[in-house]
mmCIF file of C-alpha atoms in Angstrom:
data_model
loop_
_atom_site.group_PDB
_atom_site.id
_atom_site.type_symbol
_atom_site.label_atom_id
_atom_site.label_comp_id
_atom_site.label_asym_id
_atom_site.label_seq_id
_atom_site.Cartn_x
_atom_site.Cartn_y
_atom_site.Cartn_z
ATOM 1 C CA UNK A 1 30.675 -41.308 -28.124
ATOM 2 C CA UNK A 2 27.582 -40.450 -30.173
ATOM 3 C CA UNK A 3 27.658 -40.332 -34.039
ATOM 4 C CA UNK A 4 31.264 -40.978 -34.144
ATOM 5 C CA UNK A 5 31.065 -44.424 -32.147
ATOM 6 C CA UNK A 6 29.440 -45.513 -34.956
ATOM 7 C CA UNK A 7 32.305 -45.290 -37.073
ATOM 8 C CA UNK A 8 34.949 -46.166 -34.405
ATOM 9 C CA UNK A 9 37.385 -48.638 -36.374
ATOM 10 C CA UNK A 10 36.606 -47.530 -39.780
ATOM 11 C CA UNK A 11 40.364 -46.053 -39.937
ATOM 12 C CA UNK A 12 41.825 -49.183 -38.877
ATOM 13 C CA UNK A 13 39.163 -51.676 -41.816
ATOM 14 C CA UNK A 14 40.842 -49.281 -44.337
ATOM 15 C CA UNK A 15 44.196 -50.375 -43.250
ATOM 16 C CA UNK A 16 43.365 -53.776 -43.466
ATOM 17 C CA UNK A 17 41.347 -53.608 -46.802
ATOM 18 C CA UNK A 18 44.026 -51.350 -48.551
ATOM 19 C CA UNK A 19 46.867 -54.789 -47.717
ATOM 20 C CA UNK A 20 44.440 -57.008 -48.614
ATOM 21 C CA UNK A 21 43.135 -55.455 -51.734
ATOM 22 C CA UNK A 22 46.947 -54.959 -52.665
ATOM 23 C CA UNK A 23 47.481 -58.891 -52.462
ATOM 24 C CA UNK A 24 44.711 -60.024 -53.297
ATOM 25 C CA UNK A 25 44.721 -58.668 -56.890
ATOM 26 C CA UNK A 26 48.082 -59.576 -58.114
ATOM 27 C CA UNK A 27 48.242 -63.302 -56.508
ATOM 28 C CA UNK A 28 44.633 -63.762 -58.402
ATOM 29 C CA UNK A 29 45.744 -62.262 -61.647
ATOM 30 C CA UNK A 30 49.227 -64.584 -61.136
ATOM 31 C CA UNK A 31 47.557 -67.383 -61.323
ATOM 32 C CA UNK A 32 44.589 -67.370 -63.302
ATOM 33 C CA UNK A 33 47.915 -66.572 -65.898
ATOM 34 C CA UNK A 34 49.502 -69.123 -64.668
ATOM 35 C CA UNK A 35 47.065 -71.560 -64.760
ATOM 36 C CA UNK A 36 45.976 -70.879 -68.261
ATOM 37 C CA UNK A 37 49.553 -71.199 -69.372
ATOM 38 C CA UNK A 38 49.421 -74.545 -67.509
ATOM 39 C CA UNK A 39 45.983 -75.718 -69.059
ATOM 40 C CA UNK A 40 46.548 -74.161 -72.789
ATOM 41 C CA UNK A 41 43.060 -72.798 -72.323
ATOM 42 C CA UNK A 42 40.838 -70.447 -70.982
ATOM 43 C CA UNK A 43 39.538 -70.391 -67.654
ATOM 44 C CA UNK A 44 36.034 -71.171 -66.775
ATOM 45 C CA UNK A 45 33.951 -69.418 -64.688
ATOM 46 C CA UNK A 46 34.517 -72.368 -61.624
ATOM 47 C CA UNK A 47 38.160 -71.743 -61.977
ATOM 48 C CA UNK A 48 38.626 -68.006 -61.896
ATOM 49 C CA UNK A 49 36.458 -68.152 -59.126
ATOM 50 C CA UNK A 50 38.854 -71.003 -57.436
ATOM 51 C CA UNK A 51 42.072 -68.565 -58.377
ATOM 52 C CA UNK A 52 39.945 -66.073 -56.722
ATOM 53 C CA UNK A 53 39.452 -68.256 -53.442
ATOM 54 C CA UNK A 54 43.141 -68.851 -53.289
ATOM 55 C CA UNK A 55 44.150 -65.526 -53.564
ATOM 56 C CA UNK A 56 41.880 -64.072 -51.261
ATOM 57 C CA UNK A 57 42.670 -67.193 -48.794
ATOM 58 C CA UNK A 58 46.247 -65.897 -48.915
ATOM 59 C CA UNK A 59 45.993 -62.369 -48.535
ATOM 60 C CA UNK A 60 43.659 -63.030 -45.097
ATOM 61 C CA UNK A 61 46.239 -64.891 -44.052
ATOM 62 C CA UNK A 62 48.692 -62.113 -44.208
ATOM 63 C CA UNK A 63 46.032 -59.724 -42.934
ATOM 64 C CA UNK A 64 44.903 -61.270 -39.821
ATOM 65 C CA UNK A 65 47.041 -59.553 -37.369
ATOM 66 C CA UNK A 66 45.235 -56.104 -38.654
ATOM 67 C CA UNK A 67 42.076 -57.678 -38.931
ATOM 68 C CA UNK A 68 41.787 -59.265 -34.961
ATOM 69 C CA UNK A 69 43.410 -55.636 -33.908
ATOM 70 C CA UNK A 70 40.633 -53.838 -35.722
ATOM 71 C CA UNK A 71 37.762 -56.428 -34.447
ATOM 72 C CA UNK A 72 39.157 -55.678 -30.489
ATOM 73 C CA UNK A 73 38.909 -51.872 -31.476
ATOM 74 C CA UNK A 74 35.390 -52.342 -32.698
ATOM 75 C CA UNK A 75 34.204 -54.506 -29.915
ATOM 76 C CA UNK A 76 35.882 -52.331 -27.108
ATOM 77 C CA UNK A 77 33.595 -50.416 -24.206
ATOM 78 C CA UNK A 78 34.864 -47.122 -25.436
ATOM 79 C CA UNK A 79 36.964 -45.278 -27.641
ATOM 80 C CA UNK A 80 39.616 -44.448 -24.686
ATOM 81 C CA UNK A 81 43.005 -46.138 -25.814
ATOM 82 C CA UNK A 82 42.092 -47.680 -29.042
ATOM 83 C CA UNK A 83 44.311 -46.565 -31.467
ATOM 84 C CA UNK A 84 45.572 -49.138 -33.414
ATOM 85 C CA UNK A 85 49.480 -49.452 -32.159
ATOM 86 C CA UNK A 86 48.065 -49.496 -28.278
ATOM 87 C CA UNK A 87 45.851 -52.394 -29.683
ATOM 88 C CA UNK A 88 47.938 -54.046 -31.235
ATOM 89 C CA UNK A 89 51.077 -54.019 -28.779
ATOM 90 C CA UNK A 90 48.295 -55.044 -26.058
ATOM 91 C CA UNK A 91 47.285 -57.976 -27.984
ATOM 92 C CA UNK A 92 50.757 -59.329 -28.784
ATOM 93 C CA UNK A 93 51.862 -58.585 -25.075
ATOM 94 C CA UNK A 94 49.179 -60.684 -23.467
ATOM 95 C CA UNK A 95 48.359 -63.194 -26.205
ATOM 96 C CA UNK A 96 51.608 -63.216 -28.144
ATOM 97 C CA UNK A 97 51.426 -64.406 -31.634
ATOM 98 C CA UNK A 98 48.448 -66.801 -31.191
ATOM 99 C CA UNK A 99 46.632 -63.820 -30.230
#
């Protein structure tokens, strides 16, 4: 494959970081405002980083399915097949949704 098997899934981690990224963001700004309006107070450090956790807990939840499609691309022998749909399909065909 030479230089470009080195960068064979990069495509499909952009798909998945662009999702998460997207909400990720909002659910942490949501409620580090809610929270505040809850507490009457500022955060601390400990708890926008726990708003953060949440968040980002959530949106890899979401993300999964994009993120164990772009892991099998990664991982595969070669680059024959691997675009993401063929992956994908492939996955939920012989795994269904636990895979």
């Amino acid at each position: 494959e030479g230089v470009f098997g080195f960068y064979r899934g990069f495509w499909t981690t952009v798909m998945r970081d662009v999702p998460f990224s997207m909400l990720q963001l909002p659910i942490w700004e949501y409620l580090k405002k809610e929270y505040r309006i809850f507490t009457g107070k500022p955060l601390t450090t400990l708890e926008v980083a726990l708003c953060g956790s949440i968040s980002g807990g959530i949106a890899a939840a979401l993300t999964t399915p994009i993120d164990v499609t772009k892991t099998q691309i990664m991982l595969a022998n070669s680059a024959v097949d691997q675009n993401f749909s063929t992956v994908f399909k492939n996955i939920y065909k012989n795994k269904g949704l636990n895979g």
